[in-house]
XYZ file of C-alpha atoms in Angstrom:
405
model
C -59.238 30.197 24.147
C -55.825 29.385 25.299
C -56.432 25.781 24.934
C -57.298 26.789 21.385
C -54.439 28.642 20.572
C -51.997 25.969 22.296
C -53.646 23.488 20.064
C -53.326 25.387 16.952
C -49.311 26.203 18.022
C -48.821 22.151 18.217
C -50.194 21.325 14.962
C -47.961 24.545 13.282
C -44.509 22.882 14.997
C -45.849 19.347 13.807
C -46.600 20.478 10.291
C -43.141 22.132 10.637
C -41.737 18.789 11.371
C -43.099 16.677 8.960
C -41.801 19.633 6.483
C -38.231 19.605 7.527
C -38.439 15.476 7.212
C -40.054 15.968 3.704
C -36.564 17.657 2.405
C -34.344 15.832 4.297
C -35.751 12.293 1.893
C -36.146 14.262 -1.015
C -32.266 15.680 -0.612
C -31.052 16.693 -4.567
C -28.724 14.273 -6.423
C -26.021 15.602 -4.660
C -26.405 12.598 -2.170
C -27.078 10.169 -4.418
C -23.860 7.825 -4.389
C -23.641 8.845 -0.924
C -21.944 5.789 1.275
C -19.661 5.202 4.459
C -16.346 5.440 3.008
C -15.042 3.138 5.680
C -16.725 0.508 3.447
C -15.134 1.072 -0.132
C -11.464 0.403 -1.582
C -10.434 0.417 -5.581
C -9.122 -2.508 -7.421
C -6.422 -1.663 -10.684
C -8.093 -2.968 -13.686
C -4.296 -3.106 -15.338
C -5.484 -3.421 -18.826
C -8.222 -0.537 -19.041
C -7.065 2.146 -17.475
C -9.118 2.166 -14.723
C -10.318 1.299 -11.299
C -13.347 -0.455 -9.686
C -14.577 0.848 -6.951
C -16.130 -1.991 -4.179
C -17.958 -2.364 -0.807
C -15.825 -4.656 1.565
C -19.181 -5.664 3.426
C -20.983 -6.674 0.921
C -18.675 -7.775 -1.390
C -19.748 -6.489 -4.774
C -18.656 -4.276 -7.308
C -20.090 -0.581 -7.175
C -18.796 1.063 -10.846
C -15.830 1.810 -12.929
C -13.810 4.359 -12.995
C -11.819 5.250 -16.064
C -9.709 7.707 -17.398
C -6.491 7.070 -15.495
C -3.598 5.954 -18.236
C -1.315 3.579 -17.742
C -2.170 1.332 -14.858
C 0.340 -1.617 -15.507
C 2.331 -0.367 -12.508
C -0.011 1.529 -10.109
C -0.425 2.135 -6.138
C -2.531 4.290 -4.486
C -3.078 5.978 -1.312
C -5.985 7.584 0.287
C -6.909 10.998 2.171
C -7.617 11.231 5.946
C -11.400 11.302 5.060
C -11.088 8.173 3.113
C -13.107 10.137 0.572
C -10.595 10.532 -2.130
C -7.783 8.299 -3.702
C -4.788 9.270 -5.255
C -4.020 6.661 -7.865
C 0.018 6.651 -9.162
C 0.449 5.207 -12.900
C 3.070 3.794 -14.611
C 3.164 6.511 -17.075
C 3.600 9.148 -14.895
C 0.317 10.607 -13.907
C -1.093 11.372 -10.789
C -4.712 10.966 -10.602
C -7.355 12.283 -7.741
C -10.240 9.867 -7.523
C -13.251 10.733 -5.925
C -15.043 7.384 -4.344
C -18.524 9.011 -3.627
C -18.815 11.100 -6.374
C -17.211 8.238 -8.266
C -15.235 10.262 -11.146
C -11.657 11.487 -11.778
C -11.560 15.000 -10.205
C -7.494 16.172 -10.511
C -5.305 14.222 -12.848
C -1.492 15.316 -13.237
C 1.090 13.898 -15.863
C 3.768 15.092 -13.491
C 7.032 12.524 -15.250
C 7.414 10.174 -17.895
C 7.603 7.399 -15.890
C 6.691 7.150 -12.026
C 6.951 3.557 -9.602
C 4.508 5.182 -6.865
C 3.368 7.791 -4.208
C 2.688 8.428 -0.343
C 0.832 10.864 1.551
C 1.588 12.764 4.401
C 1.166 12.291 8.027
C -1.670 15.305 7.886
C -2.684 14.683 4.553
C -1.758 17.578 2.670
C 0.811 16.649 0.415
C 1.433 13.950 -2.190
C 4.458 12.629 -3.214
C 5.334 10.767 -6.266
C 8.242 8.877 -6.910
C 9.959 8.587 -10.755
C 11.999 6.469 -12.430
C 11.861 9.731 -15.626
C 13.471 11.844 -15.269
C 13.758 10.731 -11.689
C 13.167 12.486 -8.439
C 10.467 12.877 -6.466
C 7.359 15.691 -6.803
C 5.650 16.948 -4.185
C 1.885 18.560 -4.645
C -0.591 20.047 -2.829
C -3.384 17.039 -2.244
C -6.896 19.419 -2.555
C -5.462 21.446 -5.905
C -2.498 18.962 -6.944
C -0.809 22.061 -7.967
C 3.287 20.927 -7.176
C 4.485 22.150 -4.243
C 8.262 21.206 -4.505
C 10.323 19.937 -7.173
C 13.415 17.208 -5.558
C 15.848 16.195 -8.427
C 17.557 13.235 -7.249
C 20.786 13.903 -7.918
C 23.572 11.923 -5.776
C 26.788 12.453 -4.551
C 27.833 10.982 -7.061
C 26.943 14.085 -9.190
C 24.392 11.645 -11.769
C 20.567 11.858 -11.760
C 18.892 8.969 -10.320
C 15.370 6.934 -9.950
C 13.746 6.956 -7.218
C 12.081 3.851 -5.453
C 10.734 3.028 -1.900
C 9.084 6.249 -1.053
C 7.139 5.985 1.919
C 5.980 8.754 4.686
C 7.117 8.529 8.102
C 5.860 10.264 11.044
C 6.836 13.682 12.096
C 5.693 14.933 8.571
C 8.453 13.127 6.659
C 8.647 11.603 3.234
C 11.538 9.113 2.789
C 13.077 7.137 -0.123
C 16.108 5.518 -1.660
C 17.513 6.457 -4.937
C 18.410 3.209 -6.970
C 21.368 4.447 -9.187
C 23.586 6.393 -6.849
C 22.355 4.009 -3.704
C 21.508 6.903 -1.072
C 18.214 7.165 1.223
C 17.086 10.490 1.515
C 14.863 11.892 4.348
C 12.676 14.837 3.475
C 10.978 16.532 6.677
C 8.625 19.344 6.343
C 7.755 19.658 9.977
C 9.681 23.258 9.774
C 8.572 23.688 6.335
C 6.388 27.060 7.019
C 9.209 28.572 9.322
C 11.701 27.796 6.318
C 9.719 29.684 3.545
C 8.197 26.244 2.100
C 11.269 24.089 1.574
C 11.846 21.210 4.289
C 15.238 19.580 5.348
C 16.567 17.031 3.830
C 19.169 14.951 5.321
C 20.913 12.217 2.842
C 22.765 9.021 3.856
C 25.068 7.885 0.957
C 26.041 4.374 2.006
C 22.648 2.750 1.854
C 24.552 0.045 -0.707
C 24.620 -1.046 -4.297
C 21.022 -0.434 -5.762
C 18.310 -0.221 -3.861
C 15.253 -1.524 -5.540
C 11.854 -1.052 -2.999
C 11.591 -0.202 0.977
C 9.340 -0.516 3.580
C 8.673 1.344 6.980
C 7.526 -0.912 10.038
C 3.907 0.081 10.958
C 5.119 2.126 14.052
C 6.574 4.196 11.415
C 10.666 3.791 13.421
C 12.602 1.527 10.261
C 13.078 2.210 7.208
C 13.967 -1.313 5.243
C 15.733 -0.800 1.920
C 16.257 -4.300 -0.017
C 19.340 -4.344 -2.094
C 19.541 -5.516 -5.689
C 23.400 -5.556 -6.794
C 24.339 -6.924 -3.311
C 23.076 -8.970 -0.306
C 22.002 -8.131 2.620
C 19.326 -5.049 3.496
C 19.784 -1.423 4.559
C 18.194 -0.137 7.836
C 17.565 3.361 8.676
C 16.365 4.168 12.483
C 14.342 7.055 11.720
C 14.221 8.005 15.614
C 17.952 7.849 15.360
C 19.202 9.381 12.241
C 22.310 10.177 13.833
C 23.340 6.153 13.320
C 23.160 6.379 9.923
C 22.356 3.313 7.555
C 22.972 -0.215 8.693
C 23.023 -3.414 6.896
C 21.443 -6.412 7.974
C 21.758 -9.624 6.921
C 24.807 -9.262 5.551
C 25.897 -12.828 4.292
C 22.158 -13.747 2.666
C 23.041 -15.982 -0.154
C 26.842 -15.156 -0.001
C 28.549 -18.119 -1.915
C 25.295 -20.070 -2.618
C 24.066 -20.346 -6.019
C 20.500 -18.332 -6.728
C 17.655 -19.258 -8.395
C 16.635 -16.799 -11.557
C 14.480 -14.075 -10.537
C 11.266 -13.810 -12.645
C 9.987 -11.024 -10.398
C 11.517 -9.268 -7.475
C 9.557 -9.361 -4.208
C 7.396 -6.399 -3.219
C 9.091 -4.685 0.693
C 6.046 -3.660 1.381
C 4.169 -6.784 1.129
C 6.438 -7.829 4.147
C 4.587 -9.335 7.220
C 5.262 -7.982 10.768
C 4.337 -9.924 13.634
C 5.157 -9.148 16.578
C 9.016 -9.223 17.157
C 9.669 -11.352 14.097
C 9.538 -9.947 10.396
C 8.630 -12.494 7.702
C 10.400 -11.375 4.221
C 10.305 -12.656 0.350
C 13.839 -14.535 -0.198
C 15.136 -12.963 -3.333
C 15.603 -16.294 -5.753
C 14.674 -18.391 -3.589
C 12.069 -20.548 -2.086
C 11.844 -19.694 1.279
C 10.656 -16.899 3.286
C 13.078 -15.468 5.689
C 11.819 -15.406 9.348
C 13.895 -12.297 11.202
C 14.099 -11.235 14.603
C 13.772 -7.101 14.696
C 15.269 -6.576 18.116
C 18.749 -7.796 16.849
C 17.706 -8.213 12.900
C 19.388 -11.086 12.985
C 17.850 -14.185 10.601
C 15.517 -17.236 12.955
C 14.487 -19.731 10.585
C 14.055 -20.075 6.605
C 10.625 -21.235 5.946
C 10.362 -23.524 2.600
C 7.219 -22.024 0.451
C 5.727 -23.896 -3.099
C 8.370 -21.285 -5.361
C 9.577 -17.820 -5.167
C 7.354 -15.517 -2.783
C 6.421 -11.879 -4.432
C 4.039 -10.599 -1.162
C 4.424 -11.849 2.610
C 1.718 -10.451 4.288
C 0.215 -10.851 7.502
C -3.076 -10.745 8.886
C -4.541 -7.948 11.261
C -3.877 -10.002 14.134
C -0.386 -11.127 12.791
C -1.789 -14.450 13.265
C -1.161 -15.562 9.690
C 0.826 -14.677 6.666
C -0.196 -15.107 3.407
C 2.321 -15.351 0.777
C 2.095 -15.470 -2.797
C 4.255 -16.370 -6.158
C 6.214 -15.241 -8.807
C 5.430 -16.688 -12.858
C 5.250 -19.419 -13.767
C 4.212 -20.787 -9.991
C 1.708 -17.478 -9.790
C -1.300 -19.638 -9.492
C -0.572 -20.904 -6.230
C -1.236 -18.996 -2.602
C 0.208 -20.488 0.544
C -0.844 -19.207 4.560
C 1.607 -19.820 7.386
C 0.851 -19.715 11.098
C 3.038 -16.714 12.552
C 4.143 -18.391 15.920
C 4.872 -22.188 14.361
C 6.401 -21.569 11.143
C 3.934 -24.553 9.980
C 1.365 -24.178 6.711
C -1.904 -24.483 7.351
C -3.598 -24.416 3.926
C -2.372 -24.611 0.410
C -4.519 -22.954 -2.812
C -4.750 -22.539 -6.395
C -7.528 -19.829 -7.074
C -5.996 -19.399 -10.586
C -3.659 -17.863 -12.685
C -1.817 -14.753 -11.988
C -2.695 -14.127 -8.470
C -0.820 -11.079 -7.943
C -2.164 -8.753 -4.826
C -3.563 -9.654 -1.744
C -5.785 -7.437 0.463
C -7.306 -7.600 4.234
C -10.610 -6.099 5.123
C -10.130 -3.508 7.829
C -10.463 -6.115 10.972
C -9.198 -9.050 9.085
C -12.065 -11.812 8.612
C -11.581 -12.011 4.989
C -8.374 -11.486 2.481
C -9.676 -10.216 -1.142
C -7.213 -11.095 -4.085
C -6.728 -10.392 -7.623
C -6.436 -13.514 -9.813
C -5.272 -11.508 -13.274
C -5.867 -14.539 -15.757
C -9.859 -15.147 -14.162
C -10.668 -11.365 -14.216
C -12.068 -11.644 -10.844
C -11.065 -11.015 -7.779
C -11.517 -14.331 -5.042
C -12.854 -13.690 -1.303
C -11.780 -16.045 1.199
C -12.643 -15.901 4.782
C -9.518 -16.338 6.992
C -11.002 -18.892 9.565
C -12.101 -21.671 7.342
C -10.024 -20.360 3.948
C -13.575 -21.075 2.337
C -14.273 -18.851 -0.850
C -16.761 -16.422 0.157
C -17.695 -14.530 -3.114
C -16.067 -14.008 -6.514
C -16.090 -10.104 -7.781
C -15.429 -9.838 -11.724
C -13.107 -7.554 -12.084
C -11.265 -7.248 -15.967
C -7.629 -7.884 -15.317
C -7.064 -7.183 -11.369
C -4.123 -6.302 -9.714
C -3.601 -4.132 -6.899
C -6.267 -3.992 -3.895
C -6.593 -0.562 -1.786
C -9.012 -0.424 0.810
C -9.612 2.644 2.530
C -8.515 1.785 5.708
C -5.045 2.447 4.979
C -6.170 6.031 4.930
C -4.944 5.652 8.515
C -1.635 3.490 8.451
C 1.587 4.331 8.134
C 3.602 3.436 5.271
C 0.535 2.994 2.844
């Protein structure tokens, strides 16, 4: 009898079982574009309006995502779950993009004209930078509802754009306003103690119109490149109390310059290891700088003018790429001997370069091919070719956890 019922007990707990598995492979279409986000980034389709969304491993092309305005100018950046981008347009909206549901969930027109965004150290807030009517916005990243309004007025009393916003550690937003030529540094880490607003400190001596910025990946400098003058400001943002420096003072003092068909991109700047490899403004070199005393090493000579300078994981490369009419070209430089060690042409209008997450392979946009060119790193063979209709920037989601992007 008690054999019987033990018997009869098993084949209850395995009918149970194979129950419970039955729903768990049937799950509703909720989970039906489920995927590892770890996996995914968007590529700007400039032209349409819209994004692809891609797999890094297995380099192809999932779906398109449309609905996003004006894209001719756009960045994003990407929650702490990697699960949602926010996607900054030229024409001043601010779009929340939802990779595994693959749709437009929150979309903002929050200016007339924005140049980009960041998001903050926790991931709460996003912050959008504006050329019209200039300023920066600040909104809540699950509702986009805006959480602060900063006019970017300087002490010079006139309303100014806004360029080179980037967040810093210590839940700080930072950026340089290019009329009035100021850096501001906005710090909500006392935010909730001060009723919502956070402190912002302003440094008006950052010099004559700054144009883009970076922050090194440890999150300490804040870079500002100057375009009415030469030379660079510095911020140390562990040492605010030093105030802006300017480095590299006598660049191109005296020298005649090349004309600028399109200024360089800060944040395409390599760092490896002490040495930071930058985009000469009209010129054809890329400047090789030493970050304990930010003092200039060596000029490298590239094919033409360099737009992006950007180094590999392992800062054991940098790839660097061109400004029109040279854009078809693409150029990689060992980091520790200065010397080339390849020389391409995947086509015209390469314009944004990308590293998967560990570094094996570098995607990038060629504009004029409507595709975007894998190459692995090792051999600089092409690995795959993703159509894409007029590519330009390349986000992957692993910059969900860098700073500075």
């Amino acid at each position: 009898m008690l054999r019987r019922q033990l018997l009869k007990s098993v084949i209850a707990a395995a009918a149970l079982g194979l129950a419970g598995c039955a729903n768990l492979t049937s799950e509703p279409a909720a989970q039906e574009h489920w995927l590892p986000t770890g996996d995914l980034g968007i590529i700007i389709e400039r032209a349409d309006g819209r994004v692809a969304l891609v797999n890094t491993s297995s380099r192809e092309k999932l779906a398109e995502i449309d609905g996003l305005g004006d894209l001719s100018h756009a960045s994003a950046v990407y929650s702490r779950d990697e699960r949602y981008a926010y996607v900054f347009g030229r024409d001043g909206g601010l779009s929340k993009v939802d990779l595994i549901g693959r749709s437009v969930v929150g979309r903002v027109m929050q200016s007339g004209n924005s140049i980009g965004g960041a998001i903050s150290q926790d991931g709460s807030l996003v912050a959008v930078s504006n050329y019209e009517p200039g300023g920066v916005r600040i909104f809540n990243s699950d509702t986009l509802e805006m959480v602060l309004d900063l006019p970017a007025v300087g002490s010079d009393g006139q309303a100014s754009k806004t360029v080179g916003l980037v967040d810093a550690p210590g839940h700080k937003f930072v950026f340089s306003l290019f009329d009035s030529g100021e850096i501001w540094v906005v710090d909500f880490s006392q935010a909730k103690a001060n009723g919502g607003q956070p402190q912002i400190t302003k440094f008006d001596n950052a010099g004559k119109q700054p144009y883009d910025a970076l922050i090194t990946p440890d999150g300490r400098y804040y870079i500002a490149g100057l375009f009415g003058e030469d030379g660079l400001a510095l911020l140390d943002l562990w040492h605010l109390e030093e105030g802006v420096k300017h480095i590299l003072p006598n660049y191109g003092r005296g020298e005649k310059r090349l004309p600028v068909y399109k200024m360089p991109h800060l944040e395409g700047w390599a760092i490896a290891g002490n040495k930071a490899f930058m985009p000469a403004v009209g010129r054809h070199e890329v400047l090789v700088v030493d970050m304990h005393t930010w003092t200039e090493i060596e000029r490298i000579p590239v094919h033409s003018q360099p737009v992006f300078v950007m180094s590999s994981p392992d800062s054991r490369q940098i790839w660097v790429n061109f400004a029109f009419p040279e854009n078809r070209h693409l150029q990689v430089f060992n980091t520790d001997t200065h010397q080339m060690l390849t020389h391409m042409e995947p086509g015209e209008g390469v314009l944004h370069m990308e590293f998967t997450p560990r570094g094996e392979e570098v995607w990038v946009s060629v504009r004029n091919e409507n595709e975007v060119q894998v190459f692995d790193t090792a051999s600089f063979e092409q690995r795959a070719s993703v159509p894409v209709a007029s590519p330009s920037g390349i986000f992957f989601t692993n910059r969900a956890h860098k700073i500075g992007l």
